[in-house]
Coordinates of C-alpha atoms and ligand atoms in Angstrom, one line a residue:
X962 CA -37.0 12.7 45.4
X963 CA -39.1 9.7 44.2
X964 CA -42.8 8.0 44.1
X965 CA -42.7 4.1 44.7
X966 CA -46.2 2.7 44.8
X967 CA -48.3 4.6 47.3
X968 CA -45.0 6.2 49.0
X969 CA -44.5 10.0 47.8
X970 CA -41.9 12.4 48.8
X971 CA -39.4 9.5 49.5
X972 CA -35.5 9.5 49.4
X973 CA -33.0 6.4 49.1
X974 CA -30.1 6.8 51.9
X975 CA -26.8 5.2 50.9
X976 CA -24.9 3.7 53.5
X977 CA -21.0 3.6 53.9
X978 CA -20.5 0.0 54.4
X979 CA -21.2 -1.6 50.8
X980 CA -22.5 -4.9 49.7
X981 CA -18.9 -5.4 48.2
X982 CA -17.8 -4.9 51.8
X983 CA -19.9 -7.3 53.2
X984 CA -19.4 -10.0 50.7
X985 CA -15.6 -9.8 51.5
X986 CA -16.3 -10.0 55.2
X987 CA -18.1 -13.2 54.6
X988 CA -16.1 -14.3 51.5
X989 CA -18.7 -15.4 49.3
X990 CA -21.5 -13.8 47.1
X991 CA -25.0 -12.7 48.3
X992 CA -27.3 -14.4 46.1
X993 CA -30.9 -15.9 46.2
X994 CA -31.2 -19.7 45.5
X995 CA -35.2 -20.2 44.8
X996 CA -36.3 -23.4 45.3
X997 CA -39.8 -24.3 43.8
X998 CA -42.1 -27.3 43.4
X999 CA -45.2 -29.1 44.3
X1000 CA -46.1 -29.7 48.0
X1001 CA -44.2 -32.5 49.1
X1002 CA -41.5 -32.4 46.5
X1003 CA -38.6 -31.8 49.1
X1004 CA -38.4 -28.2 49.0
X1005 CA -37.9 -27.8 52.8
X1006 CA -35.7 -30.9 53.1
X1007 CA -33.7 -29.6 50.2
X1008 CA -33.5 -26.0 51.9
X1009 CA -32.4 -27.6 55.3
X1010 CA -29.6 -29.8 53.9
X1011 CA -28.0 -27.1 51.4
X1012 CA -28.1 -24.8 54.5
X1013 CA -26.2 -27.4 56.6
X1014 CA -23.7 -28.1 53.8
X1015 CA -23.2 -24.6 53.1
X1016 CA -22.6 -24.0 57.0
X1017 CA -20.3 -27.0 57.4
X1018 CA -18.0 -24.8 54.6
X1019 CA -18.1 -21.7 56.6
X1020 CA -21.0 -20.3 54.3
X1021 CA -23.7 -18.2 55.5
X1022 CA -27.0 -19.0 54.6
X1023 CA -30.8 -18.2 55.7
X1024 CA -33.5 -20.3 54.8
X1025 CA -36.9 -18.4 53.9
X1026 CA -39.6 -21.2 54.0
X1027 CA -43.3 -20.6 52.5
X1028 CA -44.8 -22.5 55.1
X1029 CA -42.9 -20.9 58.0
X1030 CA -43.5 -17.4 56.7
X1031 CA -47.2 -17.9 56.6
X1032 CA -47.0 -18.0 60.3
X1033 CA -45.6 -14.4 60.7
X1034 CA -45.0 -11.9 57.5
X1035 CA -47.4 -13.7 55.6
X1036 CA -49.8 -14.8 58.1
X1037 CA -52.6 -12.2 56.4
X1038 CA -52.3 -14.3 53.1
X1039 CA -54.3 -17.4 51.8
X1040 CA -53.9 -19.4 48.8
X1041 CA -56.2 -17.6 46.2
X1042 CA -54.1 -16.3 43.1
X1043 CA -53.9 -12.8 44.3
X1044 CA -52.6 -14.1 47.7
X1045 CA -49.9 -16.4 46.3
X1046 CA -48.7 -13.6 44.1
X1047 CA -48.4 -11.4 47.0
X1048 CA -46.6 -13.9 49.2
X1049 CA -44.1 -14.5 46.5
X1050 CA -43.6 -10.8 46.0
X1051 CA -42.7 -10.2 49.8
X1052 CA -40.7 -13.3 50.1
X1053 CA -38.7 -11.9 47.0
X1054 CA -38.0 -8.4 48.5
X1055 CA -36.8 -10.0 51.7
X1056 CA -34.7 -12.4 49.7
X1057 CA -33.5 -9.3 48.2
X1058 CA -32.4 -7.7 51.1
X1059 CA -30.7 -10.9 52.6
X1060 CA -28.8 -11.2 49.2
X1061 CA -27.8 -7.5 49.9
X1062 CA -26.8 -8.4 53.3
X1063 CA -24.1 -10.9 51.4
X1064 CA -26.1 -14.1 52.4
X1065 CA -27.0 -16.7 50.4
X1066 CA -30.6 -16.8 50.8
X1067 CA -32.5 -19.8 50.5
X1068 CA -36.1 -19.3 49.5
X1069 CA -38.4 -22.5 49.5
X1070 CA -42.0 -21.8 48.4
X1071 CA -44.3 -24.0 46.0
X1072 CA -44.5 -20.3 43.9
X1073 CA -46.7 -22.1 41.3
X1074 CA -46.9 -19.3 39.1
X1075 CA -44.3 -18.6 36.4
X1076 CA -45.0 -14.9 36.0
X1077 CA -44.4 -14.5 39.9
X1078 CA -41.0 -16.4 39.9
X1079 CA -39.9 -14.2 36.9
X1080 CA -41.0 -10.9 38.9
X1081 CA -38.6 -12.2 41.7
X1082 CA -35.5 -12.9 39.3
X1083 CA -35.9 -9.4 37.7
X1084 CA -35.4 -8.1 41.5
X1085 CA -31.8 -9.5 41.3
X1086 CA -31.3 -11.0 37.9
X1087 CA -27.6 -12.0 37.9
X1088 CA -27.9 -13.6 41.5
X1089 CA -31.3 -15.5 41.1
X1090 CA -30.4 -19.4 41.0
X1091 CA -33.9 -21.1 40.3
X1092 CA -34.1 -24.6 41.4
X1093 CA -36.7 -26.9 40.2
X1094 CA -37.7 -29.7 42.1
X1095 CA -39.1 -31.6 39.6
X1096 CA -41.0 -34.5 41.1
X1097 CA -44.0 -36.5 39.9
X1098 CA -47.4 -35.5 41.4
X1099 CA -47.7 -39.2 42.3
X1100 CA -44.5 -39.2 44.2
X1101 CA -45.3 -36.1 46.2
X1102 CA -49.1 -37.3 46.6
X1103 CA -47.8 -40.5 47.7
X1104 CA -45.4 -38.9 50.4
X1105 CA -48.4 -36.8 51.5
X1106 CA -46.8 -36.1 55.1
X1107 CA -49.1 -33.3 56.0
X1108 CA -52.3 -35.2 54.5
X1109 CA -53.1 -32.5 52.5
X1110 CA -53.3 -34.5 49.2
X1111 CA -55.8 -36.5 50.7
X1112 CA -57.9 -33.6 52.0
X1113 CA -57.7 -31.9 48.5
X1114 CA -58.7 -35.1 46.9
X1115 CA -61.8 -35.3 49.2
X1116 CA -62.6 -31.6 48.2
X1117 CA -61.7 -30.5 51.8
X1118 CA -59.3 -28.2 50.4
X1119 CA -60.0 -25.9 47.5
X1120 CA -57.5 -24.8 45.2
X1121 CA -54.6 -27.2 46.0
X1122 CA -51.5 -27.0 43.8
X1123 CA -51.5 -29.9 41.5
X1124 CA -54.9 -30.9 42.2
X1125 CA -57.4 -27.8 41.3
X1126 CA -54.6 -25.4 41.1
X1127 CA -52.0 -25.2 38.5
X1128 CA -48.2 -25.5 38.9
X1129 CA -46.6 -23.9 36.2
X1130 CA -43.3 -25.4 35.4
X1131 CA -40.2 -23.5 35.1
X1132 CA -38.8 -22.9 31.5
X1133 CA -35.2 -21.4 32.2
X1134 CA -34.3 -22.5 35.6
X1135 CA -30.7 -23.0 36.5
X1136 CA -30.8 -26.3 38.2
X1137 CA -33.4 -29.4 37.7
X1138 CA -33.5 -32.1 40.3
X1139 CA -35.3 -35.1 39.1
X1140 CA -35.7 -38.9 39.7
X1141 CA -33.1 -41.1 38.2
X1142 CA -34.0 -44.6 37.1
X1143 CA -37.0 -43.7 39.1
X1144 CA -35.2 -43.1 42.2
X1145 CA -35.2 -39.7 44.1
X1146 CA -31.7 -38.3 44.7
X1147 CA -31.1 -38.3 48.5
X1148 CA -31.5 -34.9 50.3
X1149 CA -27.5 -34.8 50.6
X1150 CA -27.1 -35.4 47.0
X1151 CA -29.8 -32.7 46.0
X1152 CA -28.1 -30.3 48.2
X1153 CA -24.5 -31.4 46.8
X1154 CA -26.1 -30.6 43.1
X1155 CA -26.5 -26.9 44.2
X1156 CA -23.4 -26.3 46.3
X1157 CA -21.4 -27.7 42.9
X1158 CA -23.6 -25.0 40.9
X1159 CA -22.7 -22.2 43.5
X1160 CA -19.1 -23.4 43.5
X1161 CA -18.6 -23.3 40.0
X1162 CA -20.2 -20.0 39.5
X1163 CA -17.9 -18.4 41.9
X1164 CA -20.7 -17.8 44.8
X1165 CA -18.5 -19.5 47.3
X1166 CA -15.6 -16.7 47.1
X1167 CA -15.7 -13.0 47.3
Ligands
LIG133 N1 -54.3 -24.9 48.7 C1 -52.8 -25.2 48.9 N2 -52.0 -25.0 47.9 C2 -50.7 -25.4 48.4 N3 -50.2 -25.7 49.5 C3 -51.0 -25.3 50.3 C4 -52.4 -25.0 50.4 N4 -53.0 -24.8 51.7 C5 -52.2 -25.3 52.4 N5 -50.9 -25.4 52.1 C6 -50.0 -25.5 52.7 O1 -49.0 -24.3 52.4 C7 -47.7 -24.4 51.9 C8 -47.4 -23.7 50.7 O2 -47.2 -22.5 51.1 P1 -46.2 -21.5 50.1 O3 -46.2 -20.4 50.7 O4 -45.0 -22.3 49.8 O5 -47.2 -21.4 48.7 S1 -47.4 -20.6 47.5 O6 -46.0 -20.4 47.1 O7 -47.8 -19.1 47.8 O8 -47.8 -21.1 46.4 C9 -47.6 -26.1 51.9 O9 -46.3 -26.4 52.3 P2 -45.5 -27.4 51.5 O10 -45.8 -28.7 51.6 O11 -43.9 -27.3 52.2 O12 -45.2 -26.9 50.0 C10 -48.7 -26.9 52.6 O13 -48.5 -27.4 53.5
LIG134 N1 -34.6 -36.7 48.8 C1 -35.5 -37.0 49.2 N2 -35.6 -38.4 49.3 C2 -36.7 -39.2 50.2 N3 -37.3 -38.5 51.0 C3 -37.6 -37.1 50.6 C4 -36.5 -36.7 50.3 N4 -36.8 -35.0 50.1 C5 -38.1 -34.9 50.9 N5 -38.3 -36.1 51.4 C6 -39.6 -36.7 52.1 O1 -40.6 -36.0 51.5 C7 -41.6 -35.4 52.6 C8 -41.8 -34.1 51.9 O2 -40.6 -33.2 52.1 P1 -40.7 -31.7 52.3 O3 -39.2 -31.3 52.4 O4 -41.5 -31.6 53.2 O5 -41.3 -31.1 51.0 P2 -42.0 -29.8 50.5 O6 -41.1 -28.6 51.4 O7 -41.9 -29.5 49.1 O8 -43.3 -29.8 50.9 C9 -41.0 -35.5 53.9 O9 -41.5 -36.7 54.5 C10 -39.5 -35.9 53.3 O10 -39.0 -36.5 54.8

């Protein structure tokens, strides 16, 4: 019997089919690929390209995209520091469930605060792969596919990451994707970098 947060008198129920069983079925290791970076850095693009490459190799993945989850699970949250922290916490917990199901869970969120990303890492320390999309603000702002930077510069959006809200760069990420000679790698190249890492570390077999 345990107390967790506001829940008292709760019990953990173990199921007979384990994570190891599910991983054998899928011939892969459940894990969390956590993509962090500025708005417009290419998180969703990388997540989709990675999902496609894994699918083509017969590996089961699922994308948890920050923007998309804010249409449902997280629709009661805004962009205050407290709401962002709760947003990341919930997605971290959901990602942990997907990883426990044996999937390669791809979470793509700005996740601007180091402490929040580190809390998610602590949920699954051995199976957490932090991918930093290290693209300069000028590139992201130049892309501005949703026109949000323009609104933020005009003061019409307050607390926009990179403009008047901080982005804390990762200190210990597993993968960093950056420009080479002023050129951004293509979506396929970015995804390939992550797939190579997963392969090298043995995630793509049981
Ligand atoms: N104030 C502010 N700051 C940053 N981003 C904003 C803001 N307001 C709206 N948006 C849009 O919300 C998307 C980011 O959602 P996330 O859940 O990834 O954000 S966070 O991790 O909680 O910081 C983000 O999507 P991406 O551009 O895909 O990153 C924006 O479209
Ligand atoms: N590697 C890339 N090369 C060129 N353009 C890209 C690349 N990645 C993303 N883009 C483009 O940049 C814009 C922002 O990408 P997106 O994936 O929506 O970023 P985020 O999810 O971080 O906000 C989109 O128009 C997308 O097509």
